[in-house]
Coordinates of C-alpha atoms (C1' of nucleotides) in Angstrom, one line a residue:
Chain X
X1 CA -6.0 -9.4 -41.0
X2 CA -8.1 -10.8 -37.9
X3 CA -8.1 -8.4 -34.8
X4 CA -6.1 -11.0 -33.1
X5 CA -3.5 -11.2 -35.5
X6 CA -2.6 -7.1 -35.8
X7 CA -3.4 -7.4 -32.1
X8 CA -0.1 -10.2 -32.0
X9 CA 1.5 -7.5 -34.4
X10 CA 1.8 -4.7 -32.7
X11 CA 2.8 -6.2 -29.2
X12 CA 5.5 -8.2 -30.7
X13 CA 6.1 -4.9 -32.6
X14 CA 7.1 -3.2 -29.2
X15 CA 8.6 -6.3 -27.9
X16 CA 11.1 -5.8 -31.3
X17 CA 11.8 -2.2 -30.0
X18 CA 14.0 -3.6 -26.9
X19 CA 15.7 -6.2 -29.5
X20 CA 16.1 -3.6 -32.1
X21 CA 17.6 -1.0 -29.5
X22 CA 20.5 -4.0 -28.4
X23 CA 21.6 -4.9 -31.8
X24 CA 24.6 -2.8 -32.4
X25 CA 27.8 -3.8 -30.4
X26 CA 28.4 0.1 -29.8
X27 CA 25.2 0.3 -28.1
X28 CA 25.5 -3.0 -25.6
X29 CA 29.3 -1.5 -25.2
X30 CA 27.5 1.9 -23.9
X31 CA 25.0 0.2 -22.2
X32 CA 27.6 -1.9 -20.3
X33 CA 29.5 1.6 -19.5
X34 CA 26.6 2.8 -18.5
X35 CA 25.3 -0.6 -16.2
X36 CA 28.9 1.4 -14.2
X37 CA 26.7 5.0 -14.0
X38 CA 26.1 8.0 -15.8
X39 CA 28.2 9.5 -18.0
X40 CA 28.5 12.3 -20.9
X41 CA 28.2 11.6 -24.5
X42 CA 31.7 12.9 -24.9
X43 CA 33.1 10.3 -22.1
X44 CA 31.0 7.4 -23.6
X45 CA 32.6 8.4 -27.2
X46 CA 35.7 8.3 -25.8
X47 CA 35.4 4.7 -24.0
X48 CA 33.1 3.1 -26.7
X49 CA 35.8 4.4 -29.4
X50 CA 33.3 5.8 -31.6
X51 CA 33.2 9.4 -33.3
X52 CA 30.6 11.7 -31.1
X53 CA 27.5 12.7 -33.4
X54 CA 27.4 8.5 -34.0
X55 CA 27.4 7.9 -30.0
X56 CA 24.7 10.7 -29.9
X57 CA 23.0 8.8 -32.1
X58 CA 23.2 5.2 -30.4
X59 CA 22.1 7.1 -27.4
X60 CA 19.3 8.8 -29.0
X61 CA 18.1 5.1 -30.2
X62 CA 18.7 3.4 -26.1
X63 CA 16.1 6.7 -25.5
X64 CA 13.6 6.2 -27.9
X65 CA 13.0 2.4 -27.1
X66 CA 13.3 3.8 -23.1
X67 CA 16.2 2.3 -21.9
X68 CA 18.0 5.6 -21.0
X69 CA 17.4 9.1 -19.4
X70 CA 18.8 11.6 -20.2
X71 CA 19.1 15.5 -17.8
X72 CA 21.0 18.6 -19.4
X73 CA 23.7 19.9 -16.6
X74 CA 25.0 23.2 -18.8
X75 CA 26.8 22.1 -21.8
X76 CA 26.4 18.7 -20.8
X77 CA 24.5 15.9 -21.4
X78 CA 24.2 12.9 -18.7
X79 CA 23.0 9.7 -19.6
X80 CA 21.6 7.0 -17.1
X81 CA 19.5 4.0 -17.6
X82 CA 16.3 4.7 -17.2
X83 CA 15.5 1.5 -14.9
X84 CA 18.1 -0.7 -12.8
X85 CA 15.8 -3.3 -15.2
X86 CA 18.3 -2.8 -18.1
X87 CA 21.3 -3.7 -16.6
X88 CA 19.7 -6.5 -15.3
X89 CA 18.7 -7.4 -19.3
X90 CA 22.0 -6.4 -20.2
X91 CA 23.1 -9.0 -18.2
X92 CA 21.0 -11.5 -18.7
X93 CA 21.8 -10.9 -22.7
X94 CA 25.5 -11.3 -21.9
X95 CA 25.0 -14.8 -20.3
X96 CA 23.0 -16.1 -23.0
X97 CA 25.6 -14.8 -25.5
X98 CA 28.2 -16.8 -23.0
X99 CA 25.9 -20.2 -23.0
X100 CA 25.2 -20.4 -26.0
X101 CA 28.0 -18.7 -28.7
X102 CA 32.1 -20.8 -28.0
X103 CA 33.1 -17.5 -30.0
X104 CA 32.5 -15.6 -26.6
X105 CA 35.4 -18.2 -24.7
X106 CA 37.1 -17.9 -27.5
X107 CA 37.7 -15.0 -28.4
X108 CA 38.5 -14.0 -24.4
X109 CA 41.0 -17.0 -23.9
X110 CA 42.5 -15.6 -27.5
X111 CA 43.2 -11.8 -25.7
X112 CA 44.2 -13.7 -22.5
X113 CA 46.6 -15.5 -24.6
X114 CA 50.2 -14.8 -22.9
X115 CA 49.4 -13.4 -20.2
X116 CA 49.4 -15.7 -17.4
X117 CA 47.9 -16.8 -14.2
X118 CA 45.0 -14.3 -15.2
X119 CA 42.5 -17.2 -13.5
X120 CA 40.1 -14.9 -11.6
X121 CA 38.1 -15.8 -8.1
X122 CA 35.0 -15.5 -7.9
X123 CA 32.6 -13.1 -6.4
X124 CA 31.5 -15.7 -3.3
X125 CA 34.8 -16.2 -2.9
X126 CA 36.1 -13.1 -2.4
X127 CA 33.6 -12.1 -0.6
X128 CA 34.6 -14.6 1.6
X129 CA 38.0 -12.9 2.5
X130 CA 36.9 -9.2 2.9
X131 CA 34.9 -10.8 5.7
X132 CA 38.5 -12.4 6.8
X133 CA 40.2 -9.4 6.6
X134 CA 42.5 -10.9 4.1
X135 CA 42.6 -9.0 0.7
X136 CA 42.8 -5.5 -0.2
X137 CA 39.6 -4.9 -2.8
X138 CA 41.1 -2.6 -5.7
X139 CA 38.5 -1.1 -7.8
X140 CA 40.4 0.6 -11.1
X141 CA 37.3 1.6 -13.1
X142 CA 37.4 5.2 -13.6
X143 CA 37.0 7.6 -10.3
X144 CA 33.1 8.5 -11.5
X145 CA 32.5 4.7 -11.7
X146 CA 33.8 4.6 -8.2
X147 CA 31.5 6.9 -6.9
X148 CA 28.1 5.3 -8.5
X149 CA 29.1 2.4 -6.3
X150 CA 31.7 0.1 -5.5
X151 CA 32.2 -2.7 -3.6
X152 CA 32.3 -2.1 0.1
X153 CA 35.4 -1.4 1.3
X154 CA 37.5 -1.2 -2.2
X155 CA 39.9 1.2 -2.6
X156 CA 40.0 3.5 -6.1
X157 CA 42.5 3.8 -7.6
X158 CA 42.0 4.0 -11.7
X159 CA 44.0 1.9 -13.8
X160 CA 45.3 5.0 -16.0
X161 CA 47.0 6.4 -12.5
X162 CA 48.1 2.9 -10.7
X163 CA 51.5 3.0 -12.4
X164 CA 51.7 6.6 -11.0
X165 CA 50.0 5.6 -7.4
X166 CA 51.1 2.2 -7.2
X167 CA 52.8 3.2 -3.8
X168 CA 49.1 3.6 -2.2
X169 CA 48.8 0.5 -2.7
X170 CA 49.0 -1.7 0.5
X171 CA 51.3 -4.3 0.7
X172 CA 50.2 -6.9 3.6
X173 CA 47.4 -8.6 1.7
X174 CA 46.6 -10.0 -2.0
X175 CA 45.2 -7.3 -4.1
X176 CA 41.8 -8.8 -5.9
X177 CA 41.6 -5.8 -8.8
X178 CA 38.5 -5.3 -10.2
X179 CA 36.7 -3.5 -13.0
X180 CA 32.9 -3.3 -14.9
X181 CA 32.5 -6.8 -15.9
X182 CA 34.1 -10.1 -17.1
X183 CA 34.7 -8.8 -20.0
X184 CA 36.3 -5.4 -19.4
X185 CA 40.1 -5.4 -19.3
X186 CA 41.4 -3.3 -16.8
X187 CA 41.4 -5.1 -13.9
X188 CA 44.0 -7.9 -16.9
X189 CA 45.5 -4.6 -17.2
X190 CA 45.7 -3.5 -13.6
X191 CA 47.0 -7.4 -12.5
X192 CA 50.1 -7.2 -14.7
X193 CA 51.1 -3.6 -13.3
X194 CA 50.5 -4.8 -9.8
X195 CA 52.6 -7.7 -10.6
X196 CA 55.6 -6.0 -12.1
X197 CA 55.6 -3.6 -8.9
X198 CA 56.1 -7.0 -7.0
X199 CA 52.7 -7.1 -5.5
X200 CA 50.9 -10.4 -5.3
X201 CA 48.2 -9.3 -7.4
X202 CA 44.6 -11.3 -9.0
X203 CA 41.9 -10.1 -10.5
X204 CA 37.9 -10.7 -10.0
X205 CA 35.7 -12.4 -12.3
X206 CA 32.2 -9.9 -12.1
X207 CA 32.4 -6.7 -12.2
X208 CA 30.3 -4.1 -9.8
X209 CA 27.0 -4.6 -11.4
X210 CA 27.1 -8.5 -11.2
X211 CA 28.3 -8.3 -7.3
X212 CA 25.3 -5.7 -6.8
X213 CA 23.4 -7.7 -7.9
X214 CA 24.3 -11.0 -6.1
X215 CA 22.9 -9.3 -3.2
X216 CA 27.2 -8.8 -1.8
X217 CA 27.3 -5.2 -0.2
X218 CA 28.6 -2.0 -1.6
X219 CA 28.8 1.5 -1.0
X220 CA 28.5 4.5 -2.3
X221 CA 30.9 7.5 -2.1
X222 CA 29.1 11.4 -2.6
X223 CA 32.5 12.8 -1.8
X224 CA 34.3 13.6 -4.5
X225 CA 37.5 12.7 -2.8
X226 CA 38.2 8.9 -3.8
X227 CA 39.0 7.1 -0.3
X228 CA 37.6 4.8 1.8
X229 CA 35.5 6.5 4.3
X230 CA 32.2 5.1 4.5
X231 CA 29.1 7.0 3.1
X232 CA 26.1 4.8 2.8
X233 CA 25.7 0.8 2.8
X234 CA 23.8 -0.2 0.4
X235 CA 21.8 -3.8 0.6
Chain J
X1 CA 44.2 0.1 -32.4
X2 CA 44.6 -1.9 -29.7
X3 CA 44.0 -5.0 -28.8
X4 CA 42.2 -4.3 -25.8
X5 CA 39.4 -2.1 -28.1
X6 CA 39.8 -5.3 -31.1
X7 CA 38.9 -7.1 -28.2
X8 CA 36.0 -5.7 -26.7
X9 CA 34.6 -5.0 -30.2
X10 CA 34.7 -8.7 -31.1
X11 CA 33.3 -9.5 -27.4
X12 CA 30.7 -7.3 -27.8
X13 CA 30.3 -8.2 -31.6
X14 CA 29.2 -11.8 -30.1
X15 CA 26.5 -10.6 -27.7
X16 CA 24.7 -8.4 -30.5
X17 CA 24.1 -11.5 -32.5
X18 CA 22.0 -12.0 -30.0
X19 CA 20.1 -8.8 -30.2
X20 CA 20.1 -9.0 -34.0
X21 CA 18.2 -12.2 -33.7
X22 CA 15.5 -10.9 -31.0
X23 CA 14.9 -7.5 -33.6
X24 CA 12.5 -8.5 -35.6
X25 CA 8.8 -8.9 -34.5
X26 CA 8.3 -12.8 -36.3
X27 CA 10.9 -13.8 -34.8
X28 CA 10.0 -12.6 -31.2
X29 CA 6.4 -15.2 -32.2
X30 CA 8.4 -17.5 -32.6
X31 CA 10.6 -17.3 -30.1
X32 CA 7.1 -17.4 -27.6
X33 CA 5.6 -19.9 -29.7
X34 CA 8.8 -22.2 -29.7
X35 CA 8.7 -21.4 -25.4
X36 CA 5.3 -23.9 -25.5
X37 CA 7.1 -26.7 -27.3
X38 CA 9.0 -28.2 -30.3
X39 CA 6.9 -27.3 -33.9
X40 CA 7.5 -27.8 -37.4
X41 CA 8.1 -24.6 -39.8
X42 CA 4.8 -25.0 -41.0
X43 CA 3.0 -24.6 -37.9
X44 CA 4.7 -21.6 -36.6
X45 CA 4.4 -20.2 -40.4
X46 CA 0.4 -20.9 -39.9
X47 CA 0.6 -19.3 -36.6
X48 CA 2.5 -16.6 -36.7
X49 CA 0.7 -15.6 -40.3
X50 CA 4.1 -15.7 -41.8
X51 CA 5.0 -17.3 -45.8
X52 CA 6.7 -20.9 -45.3
X53 CA 10.1 -19.4 -47.2
X54 CA 10.0 -16.1 -44.8
X55 CA 9.5 -18.6 -41.9
X56 CA 12.3 -20.7 -42.7
X57 CA 14.9 -17.8 -43.0
X58 CA 13.9 -16.3 -39.4
X59 CA 14.5 -19.9 -38.6
X60 CA 17.6 -19.9 -39.7
X61 CA 18.6 -16.3 -37.9
X62 CA 17.4 -18.1 -35.1
X63 CA 19.6 -20.9 -35.4
X64 CA 22.6 -19.4 -36.1
X65 CA 22.1 -17.2 -33.2
X66 CA 22.3 -20.6 -31.3
X67 CA 19.5 -20.0 -29.8
X68 CA 17.1 -22.6 -31.9
X69 CA 18.0 -26.5 -32.5
X70 CA 16.5 -28.4 -35.7
X71 CA 15.9 -32.0 -36.0
X72 CA 15.0 -33.3 -39.6
X73 CA 11.7 -35.9 -38.6
X74 CA 11.4 -37.4 -41.9
X75 CA 9.6 -34.1 -44.6
X76 CA 9.3 -32.7 -41.2
X77 CA 11.6 -29.7 -39.8
X78 CA 11.5 -30.1 -35.9
X79 CA 12.8 -26.4 -34.2
X80 CA 12.8 -26.4 -30.6
X81 CA 14.8 -24.0 -28.2
X82 CA 18.2 -24.8 -27.7
X83 CA 18.1 -24.1 -23.8
X84 CA 15.6 -23.1 -21.6
X85 CA 17.3 -20.0 -20.5
X86 CA 16.4 -18.8 -24.5
X87 CA 12.7 -18.7 -23.0
X88 CA 14.1 -17.4 -19.6
X89 CA 15.3 -14.6 -21.6
X90 CA 12.5 -13.6 -24.1
X91 CA 10.0 -13.5 -20.7
X92 CA 13.2 -10.8 -19.2
X93 CA 12.7 -9.1 -22.3
X94 CA 8.5 -8.8 -22.6
X95 CA 8.9 -7.6 -18.9
X96 CA 11.2 -4.9 -19.7
X97 CA 9.3 -3.9 -22.3
X98 CA 6.3 -4.2 -20.4
X99 CA 8.0 -2.1 -18.3
X100 CA 9.3 0.7 -20.0
X101 CA 6.8 1.1 -23.1
X102 CA 4.0 2.2 -22.3
X103 CA 2.5 1.6 -25.8
X104 CA 2.5 -2.0 -24.8
X105 CA -0.4 -2.0 -21.9
X106 CA -2.0 0.6 -24.2
X107 CA -2.1 -2.0 -26.6
X108 CA -4.0 -4.3 -24.7
X109 CA -6.4 -1.6 -23.4
X110 CA -7.6 -1.1 -26.7
X111 CA -7.8 -4.8 -27.6
X112 CA -9.8 -5.9 -24.7
X113 CA -12.0 -2.9 -24.9
X114 CA -15.6 -4.1 -25.7
X115 CA -14.6 -7.3 -24.3
X116 CA -16.4 -6.9 -21.0
X117 CA -14.4 -8.4 -17.2
X118 CA -11.3 -9.9 -19.0
X119 CA -9.4 -9.1 -15.6
X120 CA -7.1 -11.8 -15.5
X121 CA -6.8 -13.5 -12.1
X122 CA -2.9 -13.6 -11.1
X123 CA -0.9 -17.1 -11.0
X124 CA -0.1 -17.4 -7.3
X125 CA -4.1 -17.1 -6.9
X126 CA -5.2 -19.9 -9.4
X127 CA -2.7 -22.5 -7.5
X128 CA -4.6 -21.5 -4.3
X129 CA -7.3 -22.0 -5.9
X130 CA -6.4 -25.8 -7.3
X131 CA -5.5 -26.7 -4.2
X132 CA -8.6 -25.9 -3.0
X133 CA -9.9 -27.8 -5.6
X134 CA -12.2 -24.7 -6.5
X135 CA -11.6 -24.5 -9.9
X136 CA -11.8 -26.3 -13.6
X137 CA -8.6 -25.4 -15.2
X138 CA -8.7 -25.1 -18.7
X139 CA -5.8 -25.3 -20.9
X140 CA -7.2 -24.1 -24.9
X141 CA -3.7 -24.1 -26.3
X142 CA -2.8 -26.4 -28.9
X143 CA -3.4 -29.9 -28.1
X144 CA 1.0 -29.8 -28.9
X145 CA 1.9 -27.7 -26.4
X146 CA -0.4 -29.0 -24.4
X147 CA 1.5 -32.3 -24.5
X148 CA 5.3 -30.2 -24.6
X149 CA 4.1 -29.2 -20.7
X150 CA 0.7 -28.0 -18.5
X151 CA -0.2 -26.8 -15.7
X152 CA -1.2 -29.8 -13.4
X153 CA -4.4 -30.7 -13.7
X154 CA -5.6 -28.5 -16.8
X155 CA -7.8 -29.9 -18.6
X156 CA -7.3 -30.0 -22.2
X157 CA -9.5 -28.2 -25.1
X158 CA -8.0 -26.1 -28.0
X159 CA -9.8 -22.8 -28.7
X160 CA -10.7 -24.0 -31.7
X161 CA -12.4 -27.1 -30.7
X162 CA -14.0 -25.6 -27.8
X163 CA -18.1 -24.7 -29.4
X164 CA -17.9 -28.4 -30.4
X165 CA -16.4 -29.6 -26.9
X166 CA -18.3 -27.3 -24.9
X167 CA -19.8 -30.0 -23.4
X168 CA -17.3 -31.4 -21.7
X169 CA -16.3 -28.8 -19.4
X170 CA -16.9 -29.7 -15.8
X171 CA -19.7 -27.1 -14.8
X172 CA -19.3 -27.5 -11.4
X173 CA -16.8 -24.7 -10.9
X174 CA -15.3 -21.5 -12.2
X175 CA -13.3 -21.8 -15.3
X176 CA -10.1 -20.6 -15.3
X177 CA -8.7 -21.0 -19.3
X178 CA -4.4 -19.9 -20.1
X179 CA -2.7 -20.2 -23.3
X180 CA 0.5 -19.1 -23.7
X181 CA 1.4 -15.8 -22.1
X182 CA 0.6 -12.2 -21.0
X183 CA -0.4 -11.8 -25.0
X184 CA -2.1 -14.5 -26.3
X185 CA -5.4 -14.0 -27.1
X186 CA -6.5 -17.8 -27.0
X187 CA -7.7 -17.4 -23.2
X188 CA -9.1 -14.2 -23.9
X189 CA -11.7 -16.1 -27.3
X190 CA -12.1 -19.5 -24.8
X191 CA -13.3 -17.1 -21.8
X192 CA -16.1 -15.1 -24.3
X193 CA -16.8 -18.6 -26.1
X194 CA -17.6 -20.3 -22.7
X195 CA -19.4 -17.0 -20.9
X196 CA -21.8 -18.2 -24.0
X197 CA -22.5 -20.9 -22.9
X198 CA -23.4 -19.9 -19.6
X199 CA -20.1 -20.9 -17.7
X200 CA -18.1 -18.6 -15.0
X201 CA -14.5 -18.3 -16.8
X202 CA -11.8 -16.0 -16.2
X203 CA -8.4 -16.4 -17.9
X204 CA -5.0 -16.4 -16.7
X205 CA -2.9 -13.6 -16.5
X206 CA 0.7 -15.8 -17.4
X207 CA 1.0 -18.2 -19.6
X208 CA 2.5 -21.8 -19.1
X209 CA 6.0 -20.7 -18.9
X210 CA 5.4 -18.4 -16.6
X211 CA 3.7 -20.6 -14.4
X212 CA 6.8 -23.1 -14.8
X213 CA 9.3 -20.6 -14.1
X214 CA 7.9 -19.8 -11.4
X215 CA 8.5 -23.0 -10.0
X216 CA 4.5 -23.9 -9.9
X217 CA 3.7 -27.7 -10.3
X218 CA 3.2 -28.6 -13.9
X219 CA 2.8 -32.0 -15.6
X220 CA 3.9 -33.5 -19.1
X221 CA 1.4 -35.8 -21.1
X222 CA 3.2 -38.5 -23.6
X223 CA 0.2 -40.2 -25.0
X224 CA -1.2 -38.9 -27.9
X225 CA -4.6 -38.9 -26.1
X226 CA -5.5 -35.9 -24.0
X227 CA -6.0 -36.5 -20.3
X228 CA -5.7 -35.8 -17.3
X229 CA -4.1 -38.7 -16.3
X230 CA -0.2 -37.8 -14.9
X231 CA 2.6 -39.2 -16.5
X232 CA 5.4 -37.2 -15.0
X233 CA 5.4 -34.5 -12.6
X234 CA 7.7 -31.8 -13.1
X235 CA 8.9 -29.1 -9.9
Chain G
dC1 C1' 27.6 40.3 -27.8
dT2 C1' 30.9 37.0 -29.7
dA3 C1' 33.7 32.8 -29.5
dA4 C1' 33.9 28.9 -27.6
dT5 C1' 32.2 24.3 -26.4
dA6 C1' 28.9 20.5 -26.1
dT7 C1' 25.6 18.1 -28.5
dT8 C1' 22.8 17.1 -32.0
dC9 C1' 20.2 17.0 -36.2
dA10 C1' 20.0 16.6 -41.4
dA11 C1' 21.7 14.4 -45.7
dT12 C1' 24.3 11.0 -47.9
dC13 C1' 26.3 6.4 -49.3
dG14 C1' 27.1 2.2 -48.4
dA15 C1' 26.1 -1.6 -46.0
dT16 C1' 22.4 -5.1 -44.3
dT17 C1' 18.2 -6.7 -43.6
dT18 C1' 13.7 -8.3 -45.4
dG19 C1' 9.3 -10.3 -48.5
dT20 C1' 8.6 -12.3 -52.1
dA21 C1' 9.0 -16.0 -56.3
dG22 C1' 10.7 -19.7 -58.4
dA23 C1' 14.1 -23.0 -58.2
dA24 C1' 16.3 -26.5 -55.5
dT25 C1' 16.7 -30.3 -52.4
dA26 C1' 15.6 -34.2 -49.4
dG27 C1' 12.2 -37.4 -47.9
dT28 C1' 7.7 -40.1 -48.9
dA29 C1' 4.1 -42.4 -50.7
dA30 C1' 2.2 -44.8 -54.6
Chain L
dT1 C1' 11.2 -44.5 -61.0
dT2 C1' 7.5 -41.0 -60.5
dA3 C1' 4.8 -37.2 -58.1
dC4 C1' 3.9 -34.5 -54.2
dT5 C1' 5.0 -32.9 -49.7
dA6 C1' 8.0 -29.9 -46.8
dT7 C1' 12.0 -27.0 -46.6
dT8 C1' 15.6 -24.2 -47.8
dC9 C1' 18.1 -21.7 -51.3
dT10 C1' 19.1 -17.6 -54.5
dA11 C1' 17.9 -13.4 -56.8
dC12 C1' 16.2 -9.4 -56.8
dA13 C1' 14.2 -5.3 -55.0
dA14 C1' 12.7 -2.4 -51.2
dA15 C1' 13.1 -1.0 -46.5
dT16 C1' 16.6 0.3 -43.1
dC17 C1' 20.7 0.5 -40.5
dG18 C1' 25.1 3.3 -39.3
dA19 C1' 29.3 6.2 -39.9
dT20 C1' 30.7 10.3 -41.4
dT21 C1' 30.4 15.1 -42.4
dG22 C1' 28.7 19.5 -42.4
dA23 C1' 24.7 22.1 -40.8
dA24 C1' 22.1 23.4 -36.4
dT25 C1' 21.6 24.3 -31.5
dA26 C1' 22.2 25.8 -26.7
dT27 C1' 25.1 27.2 -22.8
dT28 C1' 28.4 29.5 -20.7
dA29 C1' 33.1 32.0 -20.3
dG30 C1' 34.9 36.2 -21.3

DNA sequence: CTAATATTCAATCGATTTGTAGAATAGTAA
DNA sequence: TTACTATTCTACAAATCGATTGAATATTAG
């Protein structure tokens, strides 16, 4: 085996470390969750519907591929994406799957079957309405994810609190709910809940990472209180 | 298991089809080769150092993930990338590996050890020199790849013919040799050969797909004769 | 110091992936 | 029609992957 062949095998072997890391559905779900912000093992396990040990193993694989970093805080280990490029890569991979695998749309259509009027609005359209101050933007992800970053001016009411806090939703404008991305179900469920309460609501197709990657205005809330108060606007 | 959980599992399962397809080093090498243009099984096997049966199996996996398309021509089956987005995805994955895995650079440094002055020039620098008509651009990939697309104005002499055809290389300007990409060894070897023949030569860091993706001028030669004749310039 | 909690590790088992060898299939030349 | 060529398929063995279970480790509260 020549030096050149050995070099190529070694190089592609390195590239394959990335491929192997993203070859399991649960690791992809974990990456999607971490695109929203850092989380602990326990929370990731709960969100992904996995056992703690299994989640820990998947996190280990992603960490060994240098896609994640871990930080210990007392009992808890917080995992975060090692680089924004990891989220960009995940989104690229998702786009490729959307474009190439007809099953992706079929699965989504089957899921939305029976849920009337779930046609989403696009990010550009939402941005226009936001600028005209004609919508209420509602972030229905868990509060931690809102804190890590959200659409500028968005109100935060996590889905699991929406029924209880429905009175907090302004009634003057149409509500646009958003969550983690095109395949997240939180916004779908939020729209159903809002409509049941008599509010005019639709959902945003994109999630927060897509909005941010498109260079649209975002903000980060550092306070533990969820509010509309603007602390720092990011580009 | 809820409807939502089932929907998520199904969706990430689809995304993972892409991940699984790119989880093996040889499939990545095959993708890299196909970024240069369509090839037959036999040629891909030869280039990747694989058996025919093994190559066929890997191609089958990539085809099942809808990343490749196949076309039969008599005895030969020609495989091609299903979409330019597949090449973009491969390049994105390679960039992520470069950024995140220190081993990538280490392996390259080790390979280049002992080969003096292999510092490559960048695409922008080359474009500047091309515009000033101060270089000879030499494509040292196999002729089929040159035909599928090459840097505008590039001369084609496949590496394996370079020694025999060294007289054809113009001596007036510095020569910049290029091949498939940053981890391809053809340009490295070409520069060594050219320098041995007394010519001033360096290599381009990027490969043809990178050059094209950056929107730099390319052309396609449809004739079976390798020449500088411009047939159709692509954007 | 002990108990509780969060997380990781190791062993096990079943499932999946991969390379090889030989057979099978499809197309073409003689 | 037969022989040759390119490619795919199948069976098999070996390697790898993934979920589970229970043990081990680290940290903190009491």
